[in-house]
CSV table of C-alpha atoms and ligand atoms in Angstrom, one decimal:
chain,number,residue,atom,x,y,z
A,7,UNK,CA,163.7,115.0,74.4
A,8,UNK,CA,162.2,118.2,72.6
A,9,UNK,CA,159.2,117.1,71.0
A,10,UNK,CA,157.3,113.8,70.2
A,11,UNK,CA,158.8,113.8,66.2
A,12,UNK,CA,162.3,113.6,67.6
A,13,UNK,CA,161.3,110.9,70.0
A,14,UNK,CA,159.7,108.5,66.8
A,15,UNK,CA,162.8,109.5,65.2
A,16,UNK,CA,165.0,107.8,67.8
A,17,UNK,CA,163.6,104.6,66.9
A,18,UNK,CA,165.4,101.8,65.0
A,19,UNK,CA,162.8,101.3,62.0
A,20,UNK,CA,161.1,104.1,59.3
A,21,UNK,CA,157.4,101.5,60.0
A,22,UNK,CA,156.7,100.2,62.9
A,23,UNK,CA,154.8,97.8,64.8
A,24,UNK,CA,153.5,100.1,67.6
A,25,UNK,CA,151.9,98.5,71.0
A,26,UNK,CA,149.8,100.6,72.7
A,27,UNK,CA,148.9,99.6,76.7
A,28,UNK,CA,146.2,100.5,78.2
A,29,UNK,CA,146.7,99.4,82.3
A,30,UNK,CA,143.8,97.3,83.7
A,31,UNK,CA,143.5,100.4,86.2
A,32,UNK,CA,139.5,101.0,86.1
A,33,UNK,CA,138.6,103.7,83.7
A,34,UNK,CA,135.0,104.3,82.4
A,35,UNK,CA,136.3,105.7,79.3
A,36,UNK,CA,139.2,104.9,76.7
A,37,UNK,CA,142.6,105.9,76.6
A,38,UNK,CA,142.4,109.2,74.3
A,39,UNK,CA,146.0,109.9,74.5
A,40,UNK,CA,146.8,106.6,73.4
A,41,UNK,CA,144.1,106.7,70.7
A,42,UNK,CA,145.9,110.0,68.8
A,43,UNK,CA,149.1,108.4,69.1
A,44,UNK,CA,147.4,105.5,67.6
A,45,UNK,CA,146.1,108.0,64.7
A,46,UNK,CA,149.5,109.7,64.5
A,47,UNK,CA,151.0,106.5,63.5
A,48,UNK,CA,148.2,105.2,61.1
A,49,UNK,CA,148.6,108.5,59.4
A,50,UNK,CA,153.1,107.1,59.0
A,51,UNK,CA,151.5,104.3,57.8
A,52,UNK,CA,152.9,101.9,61.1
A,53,UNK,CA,150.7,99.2,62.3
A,54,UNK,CA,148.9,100.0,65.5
A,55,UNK,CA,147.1,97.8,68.4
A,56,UNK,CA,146.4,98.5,71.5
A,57,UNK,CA,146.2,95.7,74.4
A,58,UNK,CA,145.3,95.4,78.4
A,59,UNK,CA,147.3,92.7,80.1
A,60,UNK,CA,147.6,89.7,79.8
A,61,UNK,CA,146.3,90.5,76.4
A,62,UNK,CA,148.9,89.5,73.6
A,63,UNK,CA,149.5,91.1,70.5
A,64,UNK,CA,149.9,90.3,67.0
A,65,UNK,CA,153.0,91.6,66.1
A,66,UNK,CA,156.3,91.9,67.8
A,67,UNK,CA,156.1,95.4,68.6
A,68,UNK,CA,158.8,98.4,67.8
A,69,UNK,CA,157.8,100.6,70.6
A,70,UNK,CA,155.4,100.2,73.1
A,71,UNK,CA,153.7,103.2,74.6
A,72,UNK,CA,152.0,102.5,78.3
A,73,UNK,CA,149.3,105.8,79.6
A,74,UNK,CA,148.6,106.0,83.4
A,75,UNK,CA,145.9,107.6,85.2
A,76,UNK,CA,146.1,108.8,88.6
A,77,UNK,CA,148.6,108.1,90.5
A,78,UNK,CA,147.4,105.8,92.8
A,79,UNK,CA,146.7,103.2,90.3
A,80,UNK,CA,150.9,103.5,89.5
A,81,UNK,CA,151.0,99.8,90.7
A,82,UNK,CA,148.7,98.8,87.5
A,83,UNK,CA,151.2,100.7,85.6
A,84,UNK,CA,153.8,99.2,86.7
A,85,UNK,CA,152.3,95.4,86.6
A,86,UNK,CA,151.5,96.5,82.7
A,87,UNK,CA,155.1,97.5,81.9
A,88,UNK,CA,157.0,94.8,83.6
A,89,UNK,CA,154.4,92.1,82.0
A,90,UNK,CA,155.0,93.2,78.2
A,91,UNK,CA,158.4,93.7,79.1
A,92,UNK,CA,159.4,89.9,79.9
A,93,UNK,CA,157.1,89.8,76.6
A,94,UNK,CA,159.4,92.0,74.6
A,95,UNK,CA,162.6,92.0,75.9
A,96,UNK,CA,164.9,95.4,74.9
A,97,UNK,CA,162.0,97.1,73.7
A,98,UNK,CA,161.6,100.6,73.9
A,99,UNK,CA,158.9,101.7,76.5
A,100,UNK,CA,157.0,105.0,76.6
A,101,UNK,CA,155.4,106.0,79.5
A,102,UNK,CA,153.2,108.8,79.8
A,103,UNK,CA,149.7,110.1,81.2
A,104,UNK,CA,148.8,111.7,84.4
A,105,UNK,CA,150.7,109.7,86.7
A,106,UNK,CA,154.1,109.8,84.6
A,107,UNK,CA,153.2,113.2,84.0
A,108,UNK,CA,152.8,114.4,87.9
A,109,UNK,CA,155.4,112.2,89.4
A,110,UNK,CA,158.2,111.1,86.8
A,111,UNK,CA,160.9,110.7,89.0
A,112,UNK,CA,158.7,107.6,91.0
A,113,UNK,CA,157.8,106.7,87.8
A,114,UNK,CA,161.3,106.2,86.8
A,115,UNK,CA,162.3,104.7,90.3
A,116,UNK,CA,159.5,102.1,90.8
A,117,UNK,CA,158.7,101.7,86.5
A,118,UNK,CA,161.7,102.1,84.7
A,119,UNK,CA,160.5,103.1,81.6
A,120,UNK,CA,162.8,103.8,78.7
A,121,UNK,CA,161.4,107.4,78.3
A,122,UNK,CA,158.7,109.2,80.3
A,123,UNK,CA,156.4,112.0,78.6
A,124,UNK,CA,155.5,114.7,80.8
A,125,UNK,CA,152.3,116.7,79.9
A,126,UNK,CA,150.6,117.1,76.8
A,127,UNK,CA,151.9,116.1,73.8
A,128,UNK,CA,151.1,119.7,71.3
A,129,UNK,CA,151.7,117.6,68.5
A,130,UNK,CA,148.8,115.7,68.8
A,131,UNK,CA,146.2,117.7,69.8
A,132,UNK,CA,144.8,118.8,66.6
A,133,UNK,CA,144.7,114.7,65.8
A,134,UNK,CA,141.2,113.1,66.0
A,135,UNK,CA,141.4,109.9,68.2
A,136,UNK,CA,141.3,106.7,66.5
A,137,UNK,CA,138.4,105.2,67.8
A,138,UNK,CA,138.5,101.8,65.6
A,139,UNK,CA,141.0,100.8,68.8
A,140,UNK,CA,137.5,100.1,71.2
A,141,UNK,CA,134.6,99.5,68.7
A,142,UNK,CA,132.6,99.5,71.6
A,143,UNK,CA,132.7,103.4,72.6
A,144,UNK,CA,130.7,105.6,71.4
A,145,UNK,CA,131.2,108.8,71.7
A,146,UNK,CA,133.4,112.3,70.2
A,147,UNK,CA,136.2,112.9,73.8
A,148,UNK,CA,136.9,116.9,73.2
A,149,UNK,CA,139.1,119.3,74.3
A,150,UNK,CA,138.5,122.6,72.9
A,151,UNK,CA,140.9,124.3,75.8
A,152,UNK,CA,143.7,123.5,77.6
A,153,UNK,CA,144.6,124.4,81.2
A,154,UNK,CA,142.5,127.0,83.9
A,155,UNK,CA,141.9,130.1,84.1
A,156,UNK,CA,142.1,129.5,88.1
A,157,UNK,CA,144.5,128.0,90.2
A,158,UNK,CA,142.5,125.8,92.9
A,159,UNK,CA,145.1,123.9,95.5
A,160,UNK,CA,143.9,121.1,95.3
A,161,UNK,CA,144.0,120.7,91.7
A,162,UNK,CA,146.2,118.8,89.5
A,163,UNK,CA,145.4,121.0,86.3
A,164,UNK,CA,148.1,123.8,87.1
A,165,UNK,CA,150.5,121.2,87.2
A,166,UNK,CA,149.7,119.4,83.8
A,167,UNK,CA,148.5,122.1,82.3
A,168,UNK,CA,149.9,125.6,82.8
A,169,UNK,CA,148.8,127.2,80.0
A,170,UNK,CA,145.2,128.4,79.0
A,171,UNK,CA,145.1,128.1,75.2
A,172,UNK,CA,141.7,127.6,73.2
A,173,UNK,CA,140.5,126.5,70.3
A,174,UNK,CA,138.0,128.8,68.5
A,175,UNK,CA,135.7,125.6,66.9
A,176,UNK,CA,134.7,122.1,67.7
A,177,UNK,CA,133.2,121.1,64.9
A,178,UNK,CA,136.4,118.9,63.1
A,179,UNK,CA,136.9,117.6,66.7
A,180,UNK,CA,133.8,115.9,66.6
A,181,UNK,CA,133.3,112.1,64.8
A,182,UNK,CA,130.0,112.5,63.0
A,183,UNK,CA,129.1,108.8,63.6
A,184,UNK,CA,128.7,109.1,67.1
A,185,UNK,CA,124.9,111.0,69.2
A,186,UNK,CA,127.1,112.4,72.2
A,187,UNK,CA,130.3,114.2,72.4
A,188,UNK,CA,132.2,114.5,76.0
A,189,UNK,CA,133.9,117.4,76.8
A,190,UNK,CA,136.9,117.1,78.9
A,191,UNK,CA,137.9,121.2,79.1
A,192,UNK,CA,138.9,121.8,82.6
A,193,UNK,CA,137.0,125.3,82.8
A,194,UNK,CA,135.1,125.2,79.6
A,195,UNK,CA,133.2,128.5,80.1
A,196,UNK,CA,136.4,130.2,80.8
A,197,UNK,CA,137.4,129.9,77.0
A,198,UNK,CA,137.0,133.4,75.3
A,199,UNK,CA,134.9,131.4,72.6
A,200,UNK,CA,132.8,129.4,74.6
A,201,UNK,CA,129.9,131.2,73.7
A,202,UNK,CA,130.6,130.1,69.5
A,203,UNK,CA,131.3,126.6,70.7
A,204,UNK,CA,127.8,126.5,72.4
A,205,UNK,CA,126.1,127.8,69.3
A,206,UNK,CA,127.9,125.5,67.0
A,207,UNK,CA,126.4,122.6,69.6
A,208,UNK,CA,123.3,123.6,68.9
A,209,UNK,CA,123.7,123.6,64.8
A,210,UNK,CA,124.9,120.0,65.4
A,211,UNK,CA,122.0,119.6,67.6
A,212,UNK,CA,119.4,120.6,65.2
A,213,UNK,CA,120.3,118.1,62.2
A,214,UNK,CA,121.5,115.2,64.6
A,215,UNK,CA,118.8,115.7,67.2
A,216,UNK,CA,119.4,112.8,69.4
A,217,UNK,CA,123.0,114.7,69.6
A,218,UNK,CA,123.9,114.9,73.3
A,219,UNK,CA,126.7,116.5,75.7
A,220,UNK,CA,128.4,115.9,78.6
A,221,UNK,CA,130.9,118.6,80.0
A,222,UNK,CA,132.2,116.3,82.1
A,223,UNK,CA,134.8,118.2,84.3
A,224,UNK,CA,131.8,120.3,85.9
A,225,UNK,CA,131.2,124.1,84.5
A,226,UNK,CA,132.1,126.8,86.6
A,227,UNK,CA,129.5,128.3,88.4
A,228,UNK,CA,131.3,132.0,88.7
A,229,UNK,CA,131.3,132.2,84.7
A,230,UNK,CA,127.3,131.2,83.8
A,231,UNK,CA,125.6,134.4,82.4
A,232,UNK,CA,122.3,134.5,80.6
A,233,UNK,CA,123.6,133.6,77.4
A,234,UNK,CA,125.6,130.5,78.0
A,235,UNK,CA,122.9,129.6,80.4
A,236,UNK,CA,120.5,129.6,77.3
A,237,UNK,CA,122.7,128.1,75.4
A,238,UNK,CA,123.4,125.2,77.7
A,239,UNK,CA,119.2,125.3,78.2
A,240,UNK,CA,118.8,124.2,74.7
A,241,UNK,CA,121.6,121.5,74.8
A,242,UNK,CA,120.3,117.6,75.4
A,243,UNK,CA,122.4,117.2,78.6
A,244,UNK,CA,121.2,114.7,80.9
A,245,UNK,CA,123.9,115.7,83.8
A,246,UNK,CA,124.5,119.7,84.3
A,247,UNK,CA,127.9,119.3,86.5
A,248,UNK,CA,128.5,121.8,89.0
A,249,UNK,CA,131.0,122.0,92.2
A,250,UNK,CA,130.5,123.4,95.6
A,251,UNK,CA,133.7,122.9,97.0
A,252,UNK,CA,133.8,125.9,99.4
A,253,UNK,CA,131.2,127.7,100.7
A,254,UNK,CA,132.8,131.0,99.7
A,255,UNK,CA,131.2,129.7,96.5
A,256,UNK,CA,127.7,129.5,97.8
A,257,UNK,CA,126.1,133.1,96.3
A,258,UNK,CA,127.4,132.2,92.7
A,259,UNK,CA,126.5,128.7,93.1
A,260,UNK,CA,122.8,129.3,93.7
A,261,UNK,CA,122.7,132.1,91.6
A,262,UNK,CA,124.3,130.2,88.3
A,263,UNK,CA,121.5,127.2,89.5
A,264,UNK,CA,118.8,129.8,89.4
A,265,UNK,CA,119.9,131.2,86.2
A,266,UNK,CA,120.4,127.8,84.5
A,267,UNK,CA,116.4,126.9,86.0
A,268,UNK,CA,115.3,130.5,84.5
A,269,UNK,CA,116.9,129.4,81.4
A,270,UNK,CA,115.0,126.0,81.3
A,271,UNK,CA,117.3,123.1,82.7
A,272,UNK,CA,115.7,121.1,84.8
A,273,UNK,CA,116.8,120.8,88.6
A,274,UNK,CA,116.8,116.7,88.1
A,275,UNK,CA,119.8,116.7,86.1
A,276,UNK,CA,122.0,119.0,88.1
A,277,UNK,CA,124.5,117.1,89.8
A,278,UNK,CA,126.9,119.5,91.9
A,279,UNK,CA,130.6,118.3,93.5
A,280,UNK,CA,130.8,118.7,96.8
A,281,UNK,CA,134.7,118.2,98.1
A,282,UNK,CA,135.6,117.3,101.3
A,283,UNK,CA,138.6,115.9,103.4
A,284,UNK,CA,140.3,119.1,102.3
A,285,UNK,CA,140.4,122.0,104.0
A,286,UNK,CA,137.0,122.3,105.1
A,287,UNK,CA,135.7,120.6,108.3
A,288,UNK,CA,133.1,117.9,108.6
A,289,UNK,CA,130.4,120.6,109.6
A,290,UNK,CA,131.4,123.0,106.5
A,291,UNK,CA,130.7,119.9,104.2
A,292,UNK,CA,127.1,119.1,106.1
A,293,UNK,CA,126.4,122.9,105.5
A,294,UNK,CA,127.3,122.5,101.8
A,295,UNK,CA,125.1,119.2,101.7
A,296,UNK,CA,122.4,120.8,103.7
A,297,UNK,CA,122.3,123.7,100.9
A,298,UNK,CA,122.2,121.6,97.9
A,299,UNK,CA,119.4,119.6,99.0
A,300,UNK,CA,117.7,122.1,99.9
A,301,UNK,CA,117.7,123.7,96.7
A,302,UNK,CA,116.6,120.3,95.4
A,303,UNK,CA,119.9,119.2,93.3
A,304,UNK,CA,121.4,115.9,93.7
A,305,UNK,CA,125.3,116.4,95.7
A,306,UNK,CA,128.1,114.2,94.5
A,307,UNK,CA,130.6,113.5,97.4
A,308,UNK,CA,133.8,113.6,96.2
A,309,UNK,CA,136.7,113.1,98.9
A,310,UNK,CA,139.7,115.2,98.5
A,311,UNK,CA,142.8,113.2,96.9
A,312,UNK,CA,146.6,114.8,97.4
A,313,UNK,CA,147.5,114.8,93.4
A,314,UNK,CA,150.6,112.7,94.7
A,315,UNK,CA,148.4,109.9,97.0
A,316,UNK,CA,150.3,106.6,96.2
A,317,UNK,CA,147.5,104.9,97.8
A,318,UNK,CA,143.8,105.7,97.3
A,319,UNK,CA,141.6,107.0,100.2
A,320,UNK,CA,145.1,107.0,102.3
A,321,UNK,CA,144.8,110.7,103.4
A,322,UNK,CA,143.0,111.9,106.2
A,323,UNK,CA,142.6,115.9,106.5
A,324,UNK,CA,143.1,117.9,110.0
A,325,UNK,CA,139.3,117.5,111.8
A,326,UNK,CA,138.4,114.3,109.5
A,327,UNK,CA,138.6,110.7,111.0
A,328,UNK,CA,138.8,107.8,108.9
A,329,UNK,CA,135.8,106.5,110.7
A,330,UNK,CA,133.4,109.5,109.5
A,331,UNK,CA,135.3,109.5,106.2
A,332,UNK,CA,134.2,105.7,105.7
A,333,UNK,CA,131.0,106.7,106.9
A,334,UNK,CA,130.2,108.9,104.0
A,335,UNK,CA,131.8,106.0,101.9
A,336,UNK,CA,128.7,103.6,103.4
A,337,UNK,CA,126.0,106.5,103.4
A,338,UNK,CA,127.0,107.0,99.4
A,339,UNK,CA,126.6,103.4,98.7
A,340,UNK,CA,123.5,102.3,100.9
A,341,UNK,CA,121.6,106.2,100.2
A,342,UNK,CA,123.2,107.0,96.7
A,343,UNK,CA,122.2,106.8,93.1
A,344,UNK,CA,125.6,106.4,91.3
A,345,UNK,CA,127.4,107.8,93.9
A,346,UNK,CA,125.3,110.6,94.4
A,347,UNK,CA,122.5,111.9,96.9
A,348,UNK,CA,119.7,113.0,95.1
A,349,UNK,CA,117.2,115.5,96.8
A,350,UNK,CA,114.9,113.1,97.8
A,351,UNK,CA,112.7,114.3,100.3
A,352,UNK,CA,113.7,111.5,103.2
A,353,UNK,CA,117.2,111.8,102.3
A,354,UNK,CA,117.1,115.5,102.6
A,355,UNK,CA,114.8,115.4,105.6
A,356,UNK,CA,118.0,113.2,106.8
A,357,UNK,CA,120.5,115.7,106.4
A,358,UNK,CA,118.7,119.1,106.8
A,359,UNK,CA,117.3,117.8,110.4
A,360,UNK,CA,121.0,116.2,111.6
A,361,UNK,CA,123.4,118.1,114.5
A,362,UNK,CA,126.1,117.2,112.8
A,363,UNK,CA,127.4,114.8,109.8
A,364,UNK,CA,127.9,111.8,111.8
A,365,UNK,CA,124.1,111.9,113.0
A,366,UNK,CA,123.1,112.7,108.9
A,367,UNK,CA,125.2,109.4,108.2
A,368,UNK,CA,124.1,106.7,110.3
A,369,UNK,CA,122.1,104.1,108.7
A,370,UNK,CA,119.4,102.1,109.9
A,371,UNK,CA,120.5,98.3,110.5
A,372,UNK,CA,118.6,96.1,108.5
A,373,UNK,CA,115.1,94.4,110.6
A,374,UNK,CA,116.4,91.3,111.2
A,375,UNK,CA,114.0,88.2,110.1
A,376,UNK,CA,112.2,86.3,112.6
A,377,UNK,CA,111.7,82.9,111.6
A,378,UNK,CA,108.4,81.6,112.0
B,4,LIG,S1,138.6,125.6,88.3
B,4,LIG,FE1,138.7,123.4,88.2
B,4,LIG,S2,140.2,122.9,86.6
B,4,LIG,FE2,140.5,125.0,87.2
B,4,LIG,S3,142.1,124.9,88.8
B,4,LIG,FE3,140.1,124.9,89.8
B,4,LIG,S4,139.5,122.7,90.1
B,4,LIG,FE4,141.2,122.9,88.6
């Protein structure tokens, strides 16, 4: 199958009823592919819902389109398909999404879906999403570029993405109801027209001025400069999202952090991705903790994945242990503030005066109560 036209073409009917699944997978934000498709067909003038098991639509649907995530939440996926399914018997199912995307023959082994979409679907990316599908969202989700510039091992992007194309503009991506727009760009700063983007942020900024941003895949430190540094200054951001995932990365690190504090953010809301359970050893990540703290930004563990784990938390890297691994698990929930270890002086004082990580991650036992 060419492209996506061709595919709505192969359907029985000129309208149609279309069902759009979202898996009960846990997601903190909606479905965007699903909510262009959902646009795409408003704009043919076909009827549109979308649904989360065991929720039941309206209508008996033409096609039903199912997204997945990553792909150890395939069993969701699969639960999602088989239940609407026995619903709809010799319906057409779609399947696409990350999951489908990195692992399609799986998909078509375990799922059985009718199609599978691989990747991106170009037809739609120009499409604003129809956010009338969850009324309680409230946000613009962007992509003004497509793919990396960089090629990190351990990323999915090259896979689902291999080409770096950019948009030159937000501003017709961005629903003027809504204070915040999200930015999913994988490199954002490595766009040739970054620096307009920013600017045209700030315009939007100065008549909406509650207007905020997230660039929620992290900026890359190698690419701040003083402009976009001044730019992204005078941006209402309340998370600046780094990554230290390698300390060959430490001099641009903490020289983009110094340029982003010269430029006025404020060292509270950097949050910086430190990966582990890769190739590093449990005493490069303490050094990478140890250097964040100490220049006063909160870290965000963030353990390694293979982009085709099955199960979640089921791979254990040369050097880790699944002991030390759960340890940081515990120390992120009992020391953490949404996951993350703030520079707190005690929790620093923790880590920067530990041997080693499994001495920075023990916990005190709670005192136990004496009854009187
Ligand atoms: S820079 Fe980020 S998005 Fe690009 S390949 Fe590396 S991890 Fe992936």
């Amino acid at each position: 199958m060419d492209t996506f036209s061709r595919l709505i073409d192969s359907f029985p009917c000129s309208k149609l009823n279309v069902l759009c699944v979202w898996p009960r997978y846990y997601s903190k934000y909606p479905p965007l592919g699903l909510l262009k498709l959902s646009a795409y067909h408003r704009l043919r003038g076909d009827m549109v819902q979308l649904v989360r098991p065991p929720e039941i639509p309206e209508f008996t649907p033409d096609v039903i389109y199912v997204t997945s995530l990553f792909t150890y939440a395939w069993e969701k996926v699969k639960e999602a398909v088989g239940y609407y399914r026995h619903l709809f018997p010799g319906k057409p199912v779609v399947l696409g999404g990350i999951y489908a995307s990195l692992m399609p023959e799986h998909a078509q082994e375990e799922i059985k879906p009718d199609y599978i979409w691989r990747g991106i679907v170009s037809e739609l990316e120009e499409i604003l999403p129809d956010y009338s599908l969850v009324p309680g969202w409230k946000g613009s989700i962007v992509f003004t570029s497509r793919g990396c510039i960089r090629n990190c091992p351990f990323c999915a992007v090259p896979v689902l993405e291999p080409d770096f194309v950019c948009r030159s503009s937000v501003g017709d991506l961005i629903n003027k109801k809504y204070n915040q727009a999200i930015f999913w760009d994988n490199n954002f700063l490595a766009s040739p027209y970054h620096q307009e983007i920013l600017e045209e942020l700030i315009n939007i900024k100065k008549a909406k001025r509650y207007f905020q941003i997230d660039f929620n895949q992290g900026l890359d430190a190698r690419l701040i400069t003083p402009d976009n540094a001044a730019a992204i200054a005078s941006l209402r951001m309340s998370v600046v999202r780094l990554a230290y995932d390698s300390t060959c990365h430490r001099k641009a690190l903490k020289r983009a952090i110094d340029m982003l504090c010269e430029a006025g953010v404020s060292k509270k809301r950097f949050v910086v991705y430190a990966m582990f359970n890769f190739e590093d050893t449990p005493d490069d990540f303490l050094s990478r903790v140890q250097d964040l703290l100490s220049w006063g930004v909160a870290v965000y563990p963030m353990r390694y994945q293979p982009i085709d784990a099955l199960k979640k938390d089921s791979y254990v890297a040369p050097g880790w242990t699944p002991e030390l691994l759960e340890m940081v698990a515990d120390a992120r929930r009992v020391l953490g503030v949404h996951g993350a270890w703030p520079s707190y002086e005690a929790l620093k004082r923790k880590f920067l005066d530990a041997p080693d990580l499994r001495s920075a991650l023990i916990l005190r036992k709670p005192k136990e109560v004496v009854a009187i």
